[in-house]
Amino acid sequence: MVRYKATIAYDGTNFQGFQRQPNGRTVQEEIEKTLTRMNNGHPIQIHGSGRTDAGVHAEGQVIHFDFPQTRVLEKMRFGLDTQTPEDIAVKEVEIVDDQFHARYLVQEKTYQFRVDIGKPRSPFRRHYASYFPYPLDVEKIQRALPDLLGTHDFTSFCATGSSVEDKTRTIYEATMAVNAAGDELIFTFRGDGFLYKMIRIMVGTLLKIGNGRMAPDSLPEIIAQKDRNAAGPTAHPEGLYLWKVSY
């Protein structure tokens, strides 16, 4: 068996998330169906760097799988790219060592989150940015962002339903940019890992700060409380993109 690593992108709009599940269309299921066809009907299982929820997109999700033969890399990439549905793209394929694991060897992940703040809202962004129609002071958000940096117990930013016991994570980058038209915010978060719905809760909290319903200096206290109820709401999934996975 040959172990392949692939970088994929997908539009999460019509998926119930990345991970295979009994009911609902998933990215894993679609790619495995394609690989199984390419393997003459013999099942192939893929492993992702992590799961994404329903409606969440990816620009740089990483998977690995074992295939019983060595193929020319571009032929393997092209076959996967053209035979998977049109809302999945296979960007790159390489052969890796048998010890490589897409999930367990991750060093860093980078996510982006996009917020449509236009008035009126853009109908073309409705699946690709979370809409926020209320007044925002972006300077307040900029002041708050550095408080997320560093190593913290992020229990306050973890949704219920997580089975992870250790909620300590390190964030290396937390930035926000405004696009040239001034009608979209682009948040970037880079860290050693993120908890269940953590980025969506961080964005929901930051938007609440920008809207004046929380103080710009409130994040350290929210983190210290280790209480989900202390943080803001969970932002909608369509603004979230898994941007890059580093090993």
PDB file of C-alpha atoms in Angstrom:
ATOM      1  CA  MET A   1       0.000   0.000   0.000  1.00  0.00           C
ATOM      2  CA  VAL A   2       1.135   3.518  -0.823  1.00  0.00           C
ATOM      3  CA  ARG A   3       0.201   6.393   1.482  1.00  0.00           C
ATOM      4  CA  TYR A   4      -0.980   9.542  -0.241  1.00  0.00           C
ATOM      5  CA  LYS A   5      -1.463  12.991   1.273  1.00  0.00           C
ATOM      6  CA  ALA A   6      -3.892  15.312  -0.467  1.00  0.00           C
ATOM      7  CA  THR A   7      -4.827  18.952   0.030  1.00  0.00           C
ATOM      8  CA  ILE A   8      -8.458  19.602  -0.783  1.00  0.00           C
ATOM      9  CA  ALA A   9     -10.865  22.528  -0.886  1.00  0.00           C
ATOM     10  CA  TYR A  10     -14.625  22.360  -0.622  1.00  0.00           C
ATOM     11  CA  ASP A  11     -17.722  24.491  -0.545  1.00  0.00           C
ATOM     12  CA  GLY A  12     -19.437  23.342   2.637  1.00  0.00           C
ATOM     13  CA  THR A  13     -22.874  24.730   1.730  1.00  0.00           C
ATOM     14  CA  ASN A  14     -24.431  21.400   0.752  1.00  0.00           C
ATOM     15  CA  PHE A  15     -22.476  19.181   3.143  1.00  0.00           C
ATOM     16  CA  GLN A  16     -23.427  18.046   6.632  1.00  0.00           C
ATOM     17  CA  GLY A  17     -19.772  18.450   7.530  1.00  0.00           C
ATOM     18  CA  PHE A  18     -16.539  16.669   6.674  1.00  0.00           C
ATOM     19  CA  GLN A  19     -16.896  13.452   8.662  1.00  0.00           C
ATOM     20  CA  ARG A  20     -18.961  10.530   7.403  1.00  0.00           C
ATOM     21  CA  GLN A  21     -22.267  10.094   9.208  1.00  0.00           C
ATOM     22  CA  PRO A  22     -25.342   7.869   8.831  1.00  0.00           C
ATOM     23  CA  ASN A  23     -27.634  10.611   7.548  1.00  0.00           C
ATOM     24  CA  GLY A  24     -26.539  13.477   5.349  1.00  0.00           C
ATOM     25  CA  ARG A  25     -24.021  14.129   2.589  1.00  0.00           C
ATOM     26  CA  THR A  26     -20.405  14.526   3.764  1.00  0.00           C
ATOM     27  CA  VAL A  27     -17.041  15.352   2.201  1.00  0.00           C
ATOM     28  CA  GLN A  28     -15.468  12.134   3.499  1.00  0.00           C
ATOM     29  CA  GLU A  29     -18.183   9.988   1.954  1.00  0.00           C
ATOM     30  CA  GLU A  30     -17.906  11.641  -1.468  1.00  0.00           C
ATOM     31  CA  ILE A  31     -14.111  11.294  -1.636  1.00  0.00           C
ATOM     32  CA  GLU A  32     -14.212   7.700  -0.411  1.00  0.00           C
ATOM     33  CA  LYS A  33     -16.791   6.830  -3.071  1.00  0.00           C
ATOM     34  CA  THR A  34     -14.496   8.274  -5.740  1.00  0.00           C
ATOM     35  CA  LEU A  35     -11.404   6.454  -4.423  1.00  0.00           C
ATOM     36  CA  THR A  36     -13.338   3.204  -4.220  1.00  0.00           C
ATOM     37  CA  ARG A  37     -14.329   3.549  -7.889  1.00  0.00           C
ATOM     38  CA  MET A  38     -10.700   4.281  -8.770  1.00  0.00           C
ATOM     39  CA  ASN A  39      -9.749   1.103  -6.852  1.00  0.00           C
ATOM     40  CA  ASN A  40     -12.082  -1.158  -8.843  1.00  0.00           C
ATOM     41  CA  GLY A  41     -14.755  -1.198  -6.177  1.00  0.00           C
ATOM     42  CA  HIS A  42     -12.511  -2.059  -3.238  1.00  0.00           C
ATOM     43  CA  PRO A  43     -13.180   0.349  -0.335  1.00  0.00           C
ATOM     44  CA  ILE A  44     -10.650   3.066   0.502  1.00  0.00           C
ATOM     45  CA  GLN A  45     -10.872   5.035   3.758  1.00  0.00           C
ATOM     46  CA  ILE A  46      -9.548   8.572   4.163  1.00  0.00           C
ATOM     47  CA  HIS A  47      -8.379  10.372   7.308  1.00  0.00           C
ATOM     48  CA  GLY A  48      -8.740  14.148   7.644  1.00  0.00           C
ATOM     49  CA  SER A  49      -6.769  16.688   9.647  1.00  0.00           C
ATOM     50  CA  GLY A  50      -9.993  17.295  11.560  1.00  0.00           C
ATOM     51  CA  ARG A  51     -13.705  17.589  11.035  1.00  0.00           C
ATOM     52  CA  THR A  52     -15.605  20.647   9.881  1.00  0.00           C
ATOM     53  CA  ASP A  53     -19.266  21.269  10.679  1.00  0.00           C
ATOM     54  CA  ALA A  54     -22.205  21.589   8.321  1.00  0.00           C
ATOM     55  CA  GLY A  55     -21.898  24.697   6.144  1.00  0.00           C
ATOM     56  CA  VAL A  56     -18.208  25.252   6.943  1.00  0.00           C
ATOM     57  CA  HIS A  57     -15.806  25.570   4.005  1.00  0.00           C
ATOM     58  CA  ALA A  58     -12.188  24.564   3.439  1.00  0.00           C
ATOM     59  CA  GLU A  59      -9.447  26.040   1.318  1.00  0.00           C
ATOM     60  CA  GLY A  60      -6.689  23.784   2.657  1.00  0.00           C
ATOM     61  CA  GLN A  61      -8.074  20.670   4.354  1.00  0.00           C
ATOM     62  CA  VAL A  62      -5.541  17.815   4.401  1.00  0.00           C
ATOM     63  CA  ILE A  63      -6.353  14.115   4.119  1.00  0.00           C
ATOM     64  CA  HIS A  64      -4.381  10.921   3.793  1.00  0.00           C
ATOM     65  CA  PHE A  65      -5.281   7.491   2.446  1.00  0.00           C
ATOM     66  CA  ASP A  66      -3.610   4.219   1.535  1.00  0.00           C
ATOM     67  CA  PHE A  67      -3.909   3.033  -2.071  1.00  0.00           C
ATOM     68  CA  PRO A  68      -2.699  -0.321  -3.394  1.00  0.00           C
ATOM     69  CA  GLN A  69      -0.621   1.077  -6.236  1.00  0.00           C
ATOM     70  CA  THR A  70       1.704   3.930  -7.086  1.00  0.00           C
ATOM     71  CA  ARG A  71       0.214   6.330  -9.578  1.00  0.00           C
ATOM     72  CA  VAL A  72       1.633   9.352 -11.354  1.00  0.00           C
ATOM     73  CA  LEU A  73       0.786  12.116  -8.892  1.00  0.00           C
ATOM     74  CA  GLU A  74      -0.897  14.438 -11.376  1.00  0.00           C
ATOM     75  CA  LYS A  75      -2.989  11.553 -12.700  1.00  0.00           C
ATOM     76  CA  MET A  76      -4.067  10.700  -9.172  1.00  0.00           C
ATOM     77  CA  ARG A  77      -4.875  14.349  -8.441  1.00  0.00           C
ATOM     78  CA  PHE A  78      -6.662  14.830 -11.755  1.00  0.00           C
ATOM     79  CA  GLY A  79      -8.673  11.631 -11.323  1.00  0.00           C
ATOM     80  CA  LEU A  80      -9.802  12.617  -7.844  1.00  0.00           C
ATOM     81  CA  ASP A  81     -10.461  16.225  -8.843  1.00  0.00           C
ATOM     82  CA  THR A  82     -12.586  15.420 -11.876  1.00  0.00           C
ATOM     83  CA  GLN A  83     -14.499  12.454 -10.443  1.00  0.00           C
ATOM     84  CA  THR A  84     -15.509  14.040  -7.129  1.00  0.00           C
ATOM     85  CA  PRO A  85     -18.542  16.378  -7.137  1.00  0.00           C
ATOM     86  CA  GLU A  86     -18.085  19.956  -8.297  1.00  0.00           C
ATOM     87  CA  ASP A  87     -18.131  21.358  -4.741  1.00  0.00           C
ATOM     88  CA  ILE A  88     -14.878  19.504  -3.935  1.00  0.00           C
ATOM     89  CA  ALA A  89     -11.493  20.343  -5.476  1.00  0.00           C
ATOM     90  CA  VAL A  90      -8.326  18.283  -5.063  1.00  0.00           C
ATOM     91  CA  LYS A  91      -5.498  20.803  -5.165  1.00  0.00           C
ATOM     92  CA  GLU A  92      -2.389  18.722  -4.547  1.00  0.00           C
ATOM     93  CA  VAL A  93      -1.414  15.080  -4.035  1.00  0.00           C
ATOM     94  CA  GLU A  94       1.892  13.698  -2.793  1.00  0.00           C
ATOM     95  CA  ILE A  95       3.271  10.383  -1.598  1.00  0.00           C
ATOM     96  CA  VAL A  96       4.266  10.396   2.076  1.00  0.00           C
ATOM     97  CA  ASP A  97       5.910   8.090   4.563  1.00  0.00           C
ATOM     98  CA  ASP A  98       3.787   5.328   6.083  1.00  0.00           C
ATOM     99  CA  GLN A  99       4.123   7.094   9.440  1.00  0.00           C
ATOM    100  CA  PHE A 100       2.378  10.241   8.209  1.00  0.00           C
ATOM    101  CA  HIS A 101      -1.045  10.885   9.720  1.00  0.00           C
ATOM    102  CA  ALA A 102      -3.194  13.816   8.611  1.00  0.00           C
ATOM    103  CA  ARG A 103      -4.697  14.308  12.056  1.00  0.00           C
ATOM    104  CA  TYR A 104      -2.165  13.272  14.660  1.00  0.00           C
ATOM    105  CA  LEU A 105       0.862  15.093  13.235  1.00  0.00           C
ATOM    106  CA  VAL A 106      -0.742  18.531  12.830  1.00  0.00           C
ATOM    107  CA  GLN A 107       1.418  21.372  14.206  1.00  0.00           C
ATOM    108  CA  GLU A 108      -0.737  24.376  13.351  1.00  0.00           C
ATOM    109  CA  LYS A 109      -4.074  25.204  11.798  1.00  0.00           C
ATOM    110  CA  THR A 110      -5.137  28.477  10.242  1.00  0.00           C
ATOM    111  CA  TYR A 111      -8.782  29.464   9.900  1.00  0.00           C
ATOM    112  CA  GLN A 112     -10.427  32.470   8.315  1.00  0.00           C
ATOM    113  CA  PHE A 113     -13.832  33.829   9.193  1.00  0.00           C
ATOM    114  CA  ARG A 114     -15.672  36.257   6.931  1.00  0.00           C
ATOM    115  CA  VAL A 115     -18.400  38.636   8.069  1.00  0.00           C
ATOM    116  CA  ASP A 116     -20.597  40.553   5.630  1.00  0.00           C
ATOM    117  CA  ILE A 117     -21.262  43.979   7.173  1.00  0.00           C
ATOM    118  CA  GLY A 118     -22.685  45.564   4.020  1.00  0.00           C
ATOM    119  CA  LYS A 119     -25.934  47.454   3.906  1.00  0.00           C
ATOM    120  CA  PRO A 120     -27.750  46.009   2.124  1.00  0.00           C
ATOM    121  CA  ARG A 121     -26.418  42.515   2.563  1.00  0.00           C
ATOM    122  CA  SER A 122     -24.965  40.779  -0.474  1.00  0.00           C
ATOM    123  CA  PRO A 123     -27.079  37.882  -1.763  1.00  0.00           C
ATOM    124  CA  PHE A 124     -23.932  36.472  -3.369  1.00  0.00           C
ATOM    125  CA  ARG A 125     -22.172  36.111  -0.014  1.00  0.00           C
ATOM    126  CA  ARG A 126     -25.018  34.436   1.852  1.00  0.00           C
ATOM    127  CA  HIS A 127     -23.325  31.021   1.808  1.00  0.00           C
ATOM    128  CA  TYR A 128     -19.777  32.382   2.210  1.00  0.00           C
ATOM    129  CA  ALA A 129     -19.913  35.029   4.930  1.00  0.00           C
ATOM    130  CA  SER A 130     -21.888  35.433   8.130  1.00  0.00           C
ATOM    131  CA  TYR A 131     -24.092  38.524   7.989  1.00  0.00           C
ATOM    132  CA  PHE A 132     -23.945  41.098  10.793  1.00  0.00           C
ATOM    133  CA  PRO A 133     -26.413  43.982  10.231  1.00  0.00           C
ATOM    134  CA  TYR A 134     -25.756  45.936  13.431  1.00  0.00           C
ATOM    135  CA  PRO A 135     -23.435  48.922  14.090  1.00  0.00           C
ATOM    136  CA  LEU A 136     -19.777  48.001  14.583  1.00  0.00           C
ATOM    137  CA  ASP A 137     -16.741  49.831  15.931  1.00  0.00           C
ATOM    138  CA  VAL A 138     -13.893  47.898  14.331  1.00  0.00           C
ATOM    139  CA  GLU A 139     -11.335  49.688  16.526  1.00  0.00           C
ATOM    140  CA  LYS A 140     -12.836  48.022  19.600  1.00  0.00           C
ATOM    141  CA  ILE A 141     -12.406  44.630  17.944  1.00  0.00           C
ATOM    142  CA  GLN A 142      -8.795  45.454  17.038  1.00  0.00           C
ATOM    143  CA  ARG A 143      -8.091  46.379  20.657  1.00  0.00           C
ATOM    144  CA  ALA A 144      -9.564  43.121  21.934  1.00  0.00           C
ATOM    145  CA  LEU A 145      -7.871  40.689  19.531  1.00  0.00           C
ATOM    146  CA  PRO A 146      -4.393  40.563  21.187  1.00  0.00           C
ATOM    147  CA  ASP A 147      -5.976  39.227  24.393  1.00  0.00           C
ATOM    148  CA  LEU A 148      -6.658  35.941  22.574  1.00  0.00           C
ATOM    149  CA  LEU A 149      -2.962  35.372  21.844  1.00  0.00           C
ATOM    150  CA  GLY A 150      -0.905  32.936  23.868  1.00  0.00           C
ATOM    151  CA  THR A 151      -1.666  29.753  25.772  1.00  0.00           C
ATOM    152  CA  HIS A 152      -4.969  29.666  27.662  1.00  0.00           C
ATOM    153  CA  ASP A 153      -7.663  27.314  28.865  1.00  0.00           C
ATOM    154  CA  PHE A 154     -10.352  28.167  26.296  1.00  0.00           C
ATOM    155  CA  THR A 155     -13.249  26.418  28.057  1.00  0.00           C
ATOM    156  CA  SER A 156     -15.318  29.612  27.729  1.00  0.00           C
ATOM    157  CA  PHE A 157     -15.005  29.333  23.946  1.00  0.00           C
ATOM    158  CA  CYS A 158     -15.900  25.647  23.629  1.00  0.00           C
ATOM    159  CA  ALA A 159     -19.445  24.575  22.744  1.00  0.00           C
ATOM    160  CA  THR A 160     -21.226  21.893  24.716  1.00  0.00           C
ATOM    161  CA  GLY A 161     -20.942  18.472  23.153  1.00  0.00           C
ATOM    162  CA  SER A 162     -17.147  18.376  23.100  1.00  0.00           C
ATOM    163  CA  SER A 163     -15.535  15.244  24.548  1.00  0.00           C
ATOM    164  CA  VAL A 164     -12.094  16.875  24.805  1.00  0.00           C
ATOM    165  CA  GLU A 165     -10.916  17.128  28.404  1.00  0.00           C
ATOM    166  CA  ASP A 166      -7.832  19.330  27.946  1.00  0.00           C
ATOM    167  CA  LYS A 167      -9.096  22.662  26.653  1.00  0.00           C
ATOM    168  CA  THR A 168      -5.731  24.434  26.715  1.00  0.00           C
ATOM    169  CA  ARG A 169      -4.709  25.763  23.320  1.00  0.00           C
ATOM    170  CA  THR A 170      -2.129  28.226  22.006  1.00  0.00           C
ATOM    171  CA  ILE A 171      -3.100  30.956  19.545  1.00  0.00           C
ATOM    172  CA  TYR A 172      -0.224  32.458  17.537  1.00  0.00           C
ATOM    173  CA  GLU A 173      -2.183  34.854  15.353  1.00  0.00           C
ATOM    174  CA  ALA A 174      -5.509  36.652  15.778  1.00  0.00           C
ATOM    175  CA  THR A 175      -6.096  39.441  13.278  1.00  0.00           C
ATOM    176  CA  MET A 176      -8.928  41.207  11.496  1.00  0.00           C
ATOM    177  CA  ALA A 177      -8.854  43.053   8.180  1.00  0.00           C
ATOM    178  CA  VAL A 178     -11.518  45.089   6.415  1.00  0.00           C
ATOM    179  CA  ASN A 179     -11.821  44.625   2.665  1.00  0.00           C
ATOM    180  CA  ALA A 180     -11.275  47.528   0.262  1.00  0.00           C
ATOM    181  CA  ALA A 181     -15.011  48.130  -0.151  1.00  0.00           C
ATOM    182  CA  GLY A 182     -15.450  48.346   3.621  1.00  0.00           C
ATOM    183  CA  ASP A 183     -18.287  45.839   3.628  1.00  0.00           C
ATOM    184  CA  GLU A 184     -16.562  42.641   4.774  1.00  0.00           C
ATOM    185  CA  LEU A 185     -14.435  41.682   7.771  1.00  0.00           C
ATOM    186  CA  ILE A 186     -11.837  38.906   7.421  1.00  0.00           C
ATOM    187  CA  PHE A 187     -10.658  37.362  10.673  1.00  0.00           C
ATOM    188  CA  THR A 188      -7.573  35.105  10.698  1.00  0.00           C
ATOM    189  CA  PHE A 189      -6.776  32.728  13.559  1.00  0.00           C
ATOM    190  CA  ARG A 190      -3.696  30.515  13.663  1.00  0.00           C
ATOM    191  CA  GLY A 191      -2.969  28.137  16.526  1.00  0.00           C
ATOM    192  CA  ASP A 192      -1.869  24.674  17.581  1.00  0.00           C
ATOM    193  CA  GLY A 193      -5.498  23.527  17.582  1.00  0.00           C
ATOM    194  CA  PHE A 194      -9.034  24.718  18.176  1.00  0.00           C
ATOM    195  CA  LEU A 195     -11.914  23.413  20.266  1.00  0.00           C
ATOM    196  CA  TYR A 196     -15.438  22.566  19.123  1.00  0.00           C
ATOM    197  CA  LYS A 197     -16.950  25.747  17.573  1.00  0.00           C
ATOM    198  CA  MET A 198     -14.176  27.779  19.250  1.00  0.00           C
ATOM    199  CA  ILE A 199     -13.561  30.147  16.351  1.00  0.00           C
ATOM    200  CA  ARG A 200     -17.263  30.791  15.805  1.00  0.00           C
ATOM    201  CA  ILE A 201     -17.658  31.637  19.504  1.00  0.00           C
ATOM    202  CA  MET A 202     -14.599  33.908  19.446  1.00  0.00           C
ATOM    203  CA  VAL A 203     -16.006  35.760  16.420  1.00  0.00           C
ATOM    204  CA  GLY A 204     -19.444  36.023  18.028  1.00  0.00           C
ATOM    205  CA  THR A 205     -17.818  37.494  21.131  1.00  0.00           C
ATOM    206  CA  LEU A 206     -15.676  39.933  19.124  1.00  0.00           C
ATOM    207  CA  LEU A 207     -18.721  41.142  17.188  1.00  0.00           C
ATOM    208  CA  LYS A 208     -20.504  41.731  20.478  1.00  0.00           C
ATOM    209  CA  ILE A 209     -17.507  43.806  21.592  1.00  0.00           C
ATOM    210  CA  GLY A 210     -17.587  45.747  18.328  1.00  0.00           C
ATOM    211  CA  ASN A 211     -21.302  46.366  18.825  1.00  0.00           C
ATOM    212  CA  GLY A 212     -20.651  47.862  22.270  1.00  0.00           C
ATOM    213  CA  ARG A 213     -22.431  45.129  24.227  1.00  0.00           C
ATOM    214  CA  MET A 214     -19.166  43.919  25.773  1.00  0.00           C
ATOM    215  CA  ALA A 215     -16.123  45.936  26.807  1.00  0.00           C
ATOM    216  CA  PRO A 216     -12.987  45.729  24.617  1.00  0.00           C
ATOM    217  CA  ASP A 217     -10.967  44.586  27.669  1.00  0.00           C
ATOM    218  CA  SER A 218     -13.393  41.821  28.668  1.00  0.00           C
ATOM    219  CA  LEU A 219     -11.640  38.855  27.017  1.00  0.00           C
ATOM    220  CA  PRO A 220      -9.130  38.079  29.816  1.00  0.00           C
ATOM    221  CA  GLU A 221     -11.973  37.841  32.333  1.00  0.00           C
ATOM    222  CA  ILE A 222     -14.056  35.704  29.969  1.00  0.00           C
ATOM    223  CA  ILE A 223     -11.108  33.324  29.520  1.00  0.00           C
ATOM    224  CA  ALA A 224     -10.477  33.230  33.274  1.00  0.00           C
ATOM    225  CA  GLN A 225     -14.087  32.271  34.056  1.00  0.00           C
ATOM    226  CA  LYS A 226     -13.850  29.010  32.061  1.00  0.00           C
ATOM    227  CA  ASP A 227     -17.581  29.243  31.490  1.00  0.00           C
ATOM    228  CA  ARG A 228     -19.242  29.083  28.070  1.00  0.00           C
ATOM    229  CA  ASN A 229     -21.999  31.390  29.317  1.00  0.00           C
ATOM    230  CA  ALA A 230     -19.435  34.167  29.854  1.00  0.00           C
ATOM    231  CA  ALA A 231     -18.620  34.453  26.141  1.00  0.00           C
ATOM    232  CA  GLY A 232     -20.741  35.772  23.293  1.00  0.00           C
ATOM    233  CA  PRO A 233     -22.960  33.901  20.834  1.00  0.00           C
ATOM    234  CA  THR A 234     -21.780  31.376  18.262  1.00  0.00           C
ATOM    235  CA  ALA A 235     -21.356  32.963  14.830  1.00  0.00           C
ATOM    236  CA  HIS A 236     -23.030  31.247  11.893  1.00  0.00           C
ATOM    237  CA  PRO A 237     -21.027  28.485  10.153  1.00  0.00           C
ATOM    238  CA  GLU A 238     -21.040  29.806   6.579  1.00  0.00           C
ATOM    239  CA  GLY A 239     -18.361  32.416   7.360  1.00  0.00           C
ATOM    240  CA  LEU A 240     -15.788  29.840   8.500  1.00  0.00           C
ATOM    241  CA  TYR A 241     -12.983  28.447   6.330  1.00  0.00           C
ATOM    242  CA  LEU A 242     -10.294  25.918   7.244  1.00  0.00           C
ATOM    243  CA  TRP A 243      -7.516  27.794   5.470  1.00  0.00           C
ATOM    244  CA  LYS A 244      -4.284  25.901   6.051  1.00  0.00           C
ATOM    245  CA  VAL A 245      -2.918  22.902   7.955  1.00  0.00           C
ATOM    246  CA  SER A 246       0.801  22.800   8.807  1.00  0.00           C
ATOM    247  CA  TYR A 247       2.898  19.761   9.737  1.00  0.00           C
TER     248      TYR A 247
END
